[in-house]
Amino acid sequence: MEFTNEQKMLRETVRSFAIKEVAPLAYEIDRDERFPSESFKKLADMGLLGITVPVEYDGAGAGYTEMCIIAEELTAVCASTSACWCTHTDLCIDNIRRNATEEQMKKYLPPLCRGEHIGGMAMTEPSAGSDVMSMRLRADRKGDEYILNGTKIFITNGPVGDIFVVYAKTAPEKNAQGVSAFIVEKDFPGFSRGKKFEKMGWRGSPTGELIFE
Ligand SMILES: Cc1cc2nc3c(=O)[nH]c(=O)nc-3n(C[C@H](O)[C@H](O)[C@H](O)COP(=O)(O)OP(=O)(O)OC[C@H]3O[C@@H](n4cnc5c(N)ncnc54)[C@H](O)[C@@H]3O)c2cc1C
């Protein structure tokens, strides 16, 4: 595959940033098990959070190749920073960009792309990992709202996130067809954070439990 000149320049820019700014923090964030806030802010200032998002929502208007280039360069110096960034940029932001309504995109994408909010994605449950369709988290409609009940585990950015794309069953009898995605803000009633997991590696990428009741 041939990279364009812009993609080659992007790689050089991110590589130089990663070596100068991300690598020196790698040991500390791993030791202290803390989210790399400094690098996250700088990635936002460089316009590298909303890679696939159109510019009108404060994104970069680029694509998956650019996303892979950035992921490679960040991962080369700090897997934790890369995991935080990938979860925010891909699992949360790109998910909203692909699947949300216009109204949701207008509300959620700009602050996520500017790094004012941290994003995550919650799919895994204590009894639903690889077999994700066995998830139990329920979303029951009550008037104009859905009430979510259940627990998600191993959620990257869970302990620090502001906005989560959460998968829940709206119609369990329909199996995979009965699963929907919801955008949940950290201040929504009934949302709380559970345990933060202590890991052997990627310790600078906080992983936690989310509770919906
Ligand atoms: C650091 C970290 C960050 C994560 N971040 C997120 C996140 O942000 N959001 C989120 O939703 N989830 C997240 N996860 C969860 C991750 O997606 C799950 O761990 C993964 O789906 C596997 O599920 P499990 O851990 O329950 O393992 P299991 O499903 O129990 O699998 C255990 C082992 O059994 C194997 N196995 C399972 N089923 C079969 C089968 N039928 N045949 C053969 N082998 C099988 C698997 O390959 C694996 O080796 C994270 C996990 C980690 C470790």
Coordinates of C-alpha atoms and ligand atoms in Angstrom, one line a residue:
M1 CA 0.0 0.0 0.0
E2 CA 1.3 3.5 -0.9
F3 CA 0.8 6.2 1.7
T4 CA 0.0 9.7 0.5
N5 CA 2.4 12.6 1.3
E6 CA -0.1 13.8 3.9
Q7 CA -0.2 10.4 5.6
K8 CA 3.6 10.3 5.7
M9 CA 3.7 13.7 7.2
L10 CA 1.1 12.7 9.8
R11 CA 3.3 9.7 10.8
E12 CA 6.4 11.9 11.2
T13 CA 4.4 14.5 13.3
V14 CA 2.9 11.8 15.6
R15 CA 6.2 9.9 15.9
S16 CA 8.0 13.0 16.9
F17 CA 5.2 14.0 19.4
A18 CA 5.1 10.5 20.8
I19 CA 8.9 10.3 21.4
K20 CA 9.1 13.8 22.9
E21 CA 5.8 14.0 24.9
V22 CA 4.3 10.5 25.4
A23 CA 7.3 8.2 26.0
P24 CA 8.7 10.2 29.0
L25 CA 5.4 9.7 30.8
A26 CA 5.0 6.0 30.0
Y27 CA 6.7 4.7 33.2
E28 CA 5.0 7.2 35.5
I29 CA 1.4 6.5 34.3
D30 CA 2.1 2.8 34.5
R31 CA 3.5 3.0 38.0
D32 CA 0.7 5.3 39.3
E33 CA -2.1 3.7 37.3
R34 CA -3.3 7.0 36.0
F35 CA -4.9 8.3 32.9
P36 CA -2.4 10.3 30.7
S37 CA -4.2 13.6 31.0
E38 CA -1.3 15.7 29.7
S39 CA -0.9 13.6 26.5
F40 CA -4.7 13.5 26.0
K41 CA -4.9 17.3 26.1
K42 CA -2.0 17.7 23.6
L43 CA -3.6 15.1 21.3
A44 CA -6.7 17.3 21.4
D45 CA -4.8 20.5 20.7
M46 CA -3.2 18.7 17.7
G47 CA -6.7 17.8 16.4
L48 CA -6.0 14.1 16.7
L49 CA -9.0 12.9 18.7
G50 CA -11.9 13.1 16.2
I51 CA -10.0 11.6 13.3
T52 CA -12.9 10.3 11.3
V53 CA -15.3 13.0 12.3
P54 CA -16.3 15.7 9.7
V55 CA -14.7 19.2 10.3
E56 CA -18.1 20.7 11.1
Y57 CA -18.2 18.7 14.3
D58 CA -14.6 19.7 15.2
G59 CA -13.2 16.5 13.7
A60 CA -10.2 16.0 11.4
G61 CA -12.3 14.7 8.5
A62 CA -9.8 11.9 7.9
G63 CA -10.2 8.1 7.7
Y64 CA -9.2 4.7 9.2
T65 CA -5.7 4.7 7.6
E66 CA -4.9 7.9 9.5
M67 CA -6.3 6.3 12.6
C68 CA -4.1 3.3 12.2
I69 CA -1.0 5.5 11.6
I70 CA -1.6 7.3 14.9
A71 CA -2.3 4.1 16.8
E72 CA 0.9 2.6 15.5
E73 CA 3.0 5.5 16.6
L74 CA 1.4 5.9 20.0
T75 CA 1.6 2.2 20.7
A76 CA 5.3 2.1 19.8
V77 CA 6.1 4.2 22.8
C78 CA 3.2 3.7 25.3
A79 CA 0.4 1.1 24.9
S80 CA -1.6 2.6 27.8
T81 CA -1.8 6.0 26.1
S82 CA -2.7 4.3 22.8
A83 CA -5.5 2.3 24.5
C84 CA -7.0 5.4 26.1
W85 CA -6.8 7.2 22.8
C86 CA -8.2 4.3 20.7
T87 CA -11.1 3.8 23.0
H88 CA -12.0 7.5 23.0
T89 CA -11.4 8.1 19.2
D90 CA -12.6 4.8 17.7
L91 CA -14.9 2.9 20.1
C92 CA -16.7 6.0 21.3
I93 CA -16.3 8.9 18.8
D94 CA -16.3 6.9 15.6
N95 CA -19.2 4.8 16.9
I96 CA -21.3 7.9 17.4
R97 CA -20.2 9.3 14.0
R98 CA -21.3 6.1 12.3
N99 CA -24.5 5.3 14.2
A100 CA -25.9 8.3 16.1
T101 CA -28.7 10.7 15.0
E102 CA -27.8 14.2 13.7
E103 CA -29.0 15.7 17.0
Q104 CA -26.8 13.3 19.0
M105 CA -23.8 14.0 16.8
K106 CA -24.2 17.8 17.2
K107 CA -24.4 17.5 21.0
Y108 CA -21.7 14.9 21.7
L109 CA -19.1 15.0 19.0
P110 CA -17.6 18.5 19.3
P111 CA -16.7 18.3 23.0
L112 CA -15.4 14.8 22.6
C113 CA -13.2 15.9 19.6
R114 CA -11.9 18.9 21.5
G115 CA -11.0 16.7 24.4
E116 CA -13.4 18.4 26.9
H117 CA -15.1 15.0 27.4
I118 CA -13.5 11.6 27.7
G119 CA -15.3 8.8 25.9
G120 CA -15.7 5.0 26.4
M121 CA -17.6 2.0 25.1
A122 CA -19.3 -0.5 27.3
M123 CA -20.2 -4.0 25.9
T124 CA -18.5 -6.6 28.1
E125 CA -20.3 -8.0 31.2
P126 CA -19.2 -10.4 33.9
S127 CA -20.9 -13.3 32.1
A128 CA -20.6 -11.9 28.5
G129 CA -17.1 -11.5 27.1
S130 CA -16.4 -13.3 23.8
D131 CA -20.0 -14.5 23.8
V132 CA -21.2 -10.9 23.8
M133 CA -24.8 -11.6 22.7
S134 CA -25.4 -13.3 26.0
M135 CA -25.3 -9.8 27.7
R136 CA -27.9 -9.3 30.4
L137 CA -28.0 -5.5 30.8
R138 CA -31.6 -4.5 30.1
A139 CA -33.0 -1.3 28.6
D140 CA -36.7 -1.0 29.3
R141 CA -38.8 1.7 27.8
K142 CA -40.7 3.9 30.2
G143 CA -42.6 6.7 28.3
D144 CA -40.1 8.6 26.3
E145 CA -37.1 7.2 28.2
Y146 CA -35.2 3.9 28.6
I147 CA -34.2 2.6 32.0
L148 CA -31.0 0.6 32.0
N149 CA -30.3 -2.0 34.6
G150 CA -27.1 -4.1 34.8
T151 CA -23.3 -4.0 35.1
K152 CA -20.5 -3.7 32.6
I153 CA -16.9 -4.7 33.3
F154 CA -13.4 -4.2 31.9
I155 CA -14.4 -0.8 30.5
T156 CA -11.4 1.2 29.2
N157 CA -11.7 4.9 30.4
G158 CA -14.5 3.7 32.7
P159 CA -13.0 5.3 35.8
V160 CA -12.5 8.7 34.1
G161 CA -15.0 8.8 31.3
D162 CA -17.7 11.4 30.8
I163 CA -19.7 9.8 27.9
F164 CA -20.2 6.1 27.2
V165 CA -21.7 4.2 24.3
V166 CA -23.5 1.4 26.1
Y167 CA -24.9 -1.8 24.6
A168 CA -28.1 -3.2 26.2
K169 CA -30.9 -5.6 25.4
T170 CA -34.2 -4.0 24.5
A171 CA -35.8 -7.3 23.3
P172 CA -34.0 -10.3 24.7
E173 CA -36.3 -12.7 22.7
K174 CA -34.8 -11.4 19.5
N175 CA -31.2 -12.3 20.5
A176 CA -28.7 -10.2 18.5
Q177 CA -31.5 -8.3 16.8
G178 CA -32.7 -7.2 20.2
V179 CA -29.6 -5.2 21.2
S180 CA -29.4 -1.4 21.0
A181 CA -26.7 1.2 21.8
F182 CA -27.3 4.1 24.2
I183 CA -25.3 7.2 24.9
V184 CA -24.9 7.5 28.7
E185 CA -23.5 10.7 30.4
K186 CA -21.7 10.2 33.7
D187 CA -24.3 12.5 35.4
F188 CA -27.4 10.6 34.3
P189 CA -29.4 9.4 37.3
G190 CA -28.8 5.7 38.1
F191 CA -25.3 5.7 36.6
S192 CA -22.3 5.0 38.9
R193 CA -18.8 3.6 38.7
G194 CA -17.8 0.3 40.4
K195 CA -14.5 -1.2 40.9
K196 CA -11.3 0.0 39.1
F197 CA -9.3 -3.0 38.1
E198 CA -5.6 -3.4 39.0
K199 CA -3.8 -4.8 35.9
M200 CA -0.5 -6.4 35.2
G201 CA 0.1 -4.3 32.1
W202 CA -1.5 -1.2 30.4
R203 CA -1.8 0.2 33.9
G204 CA -2.0 3.8 32.6
S205 CA -5.2 2.9 30.8
P206 CA -7.8 2.8 33.5
T207 CA -10.2 -0.1 33.3
G208 CA -13.3 -0.3 35.4
E209 CA -16.8 -1.4 36.2
L210 CA -19.9 0.6 35.3
I211 CA -23.2 0.2 37.1
F212 CA -26.7 1.1 35.7
E213 CA -29.7 1.0 38.1
Ligands
LIG1 C1 -7.4 -4.2 29.3 C2 -8.8 -4.5 28.8 C3 -9.6 -3.5 28.3 C4 -10.9 -3.7 27.9 N1 -11.7 -2.7 27.5 C5 -13.0 -2.9 27.1 C6 -13.9 -1.8 26.8 O1 -13.5 -0.7 26.7 N2 -15.2 -2.1 26.5 C7 -15.7 -3.4 26.6 O2 -16.9 -3.6 26.3 N3 -14.9 -4.5 26.9 C8 -13.5 -4.2 27.2 N4 -12.7 -5.3 27.5 C9 -13.3 -6.6 27.6 C10 -12.8 -7.5 26.4 O3 -13.5 -7.2 25.3 C11 -13.2 -9.0 26.9 O4 -12.2 -9.3 27.9 C12 -13.1 -9.9 25.8 O5 -14.3 -9.8 25.0 C13 -13.0 -11.4 26.2 O6 -14.0 -11.6 27.2 P1 -13.6 -12.4 28.6 O7 -12.5 -11.6 29.2 O8 -14.9 -12.6 29.3 O9 -13.0 -13.8 28.2 P2 -13.8 -15.1 27.7 O10 -14.9 -14.8 26.8 O11 -14.2 -15.8 29.0 O12 -12.6 -15.9 27.0 C14 -11.5 -16.5 27.7 C15 -10.7 -17.3 26.7 O13 -11.5 -18.3 26.1 C16 -11.5 -18.2 24.7 N5 -12.9 -18.6 24.2 C17 -14.0 -18.0 24.5 N6 -15.0 -18.5 23.9 C18 -14.5 -19.5 23.1 C19 -15.1 -20.5 22.2 N7 -16.4 -20.5 21.9 N8 -14.2 -21.3 21.6 C20 -12.9 -21.3 21.8 N9 -12.3 -20.4 22.7 C21 -13.1 -19.5 23.3 C22 -11.1 -16.8 24.4 O14 -10.5 -16.7 23.1 C23 -10.2 -16.5 25.5 O15 -8.9 -16.9 25.3 C24 -11.4 -5.1 27.9 C25 -10.6 -6.1 28.4 C26 -9.3 -5.9 28.8 C27 -8.5 -7.0 29.3

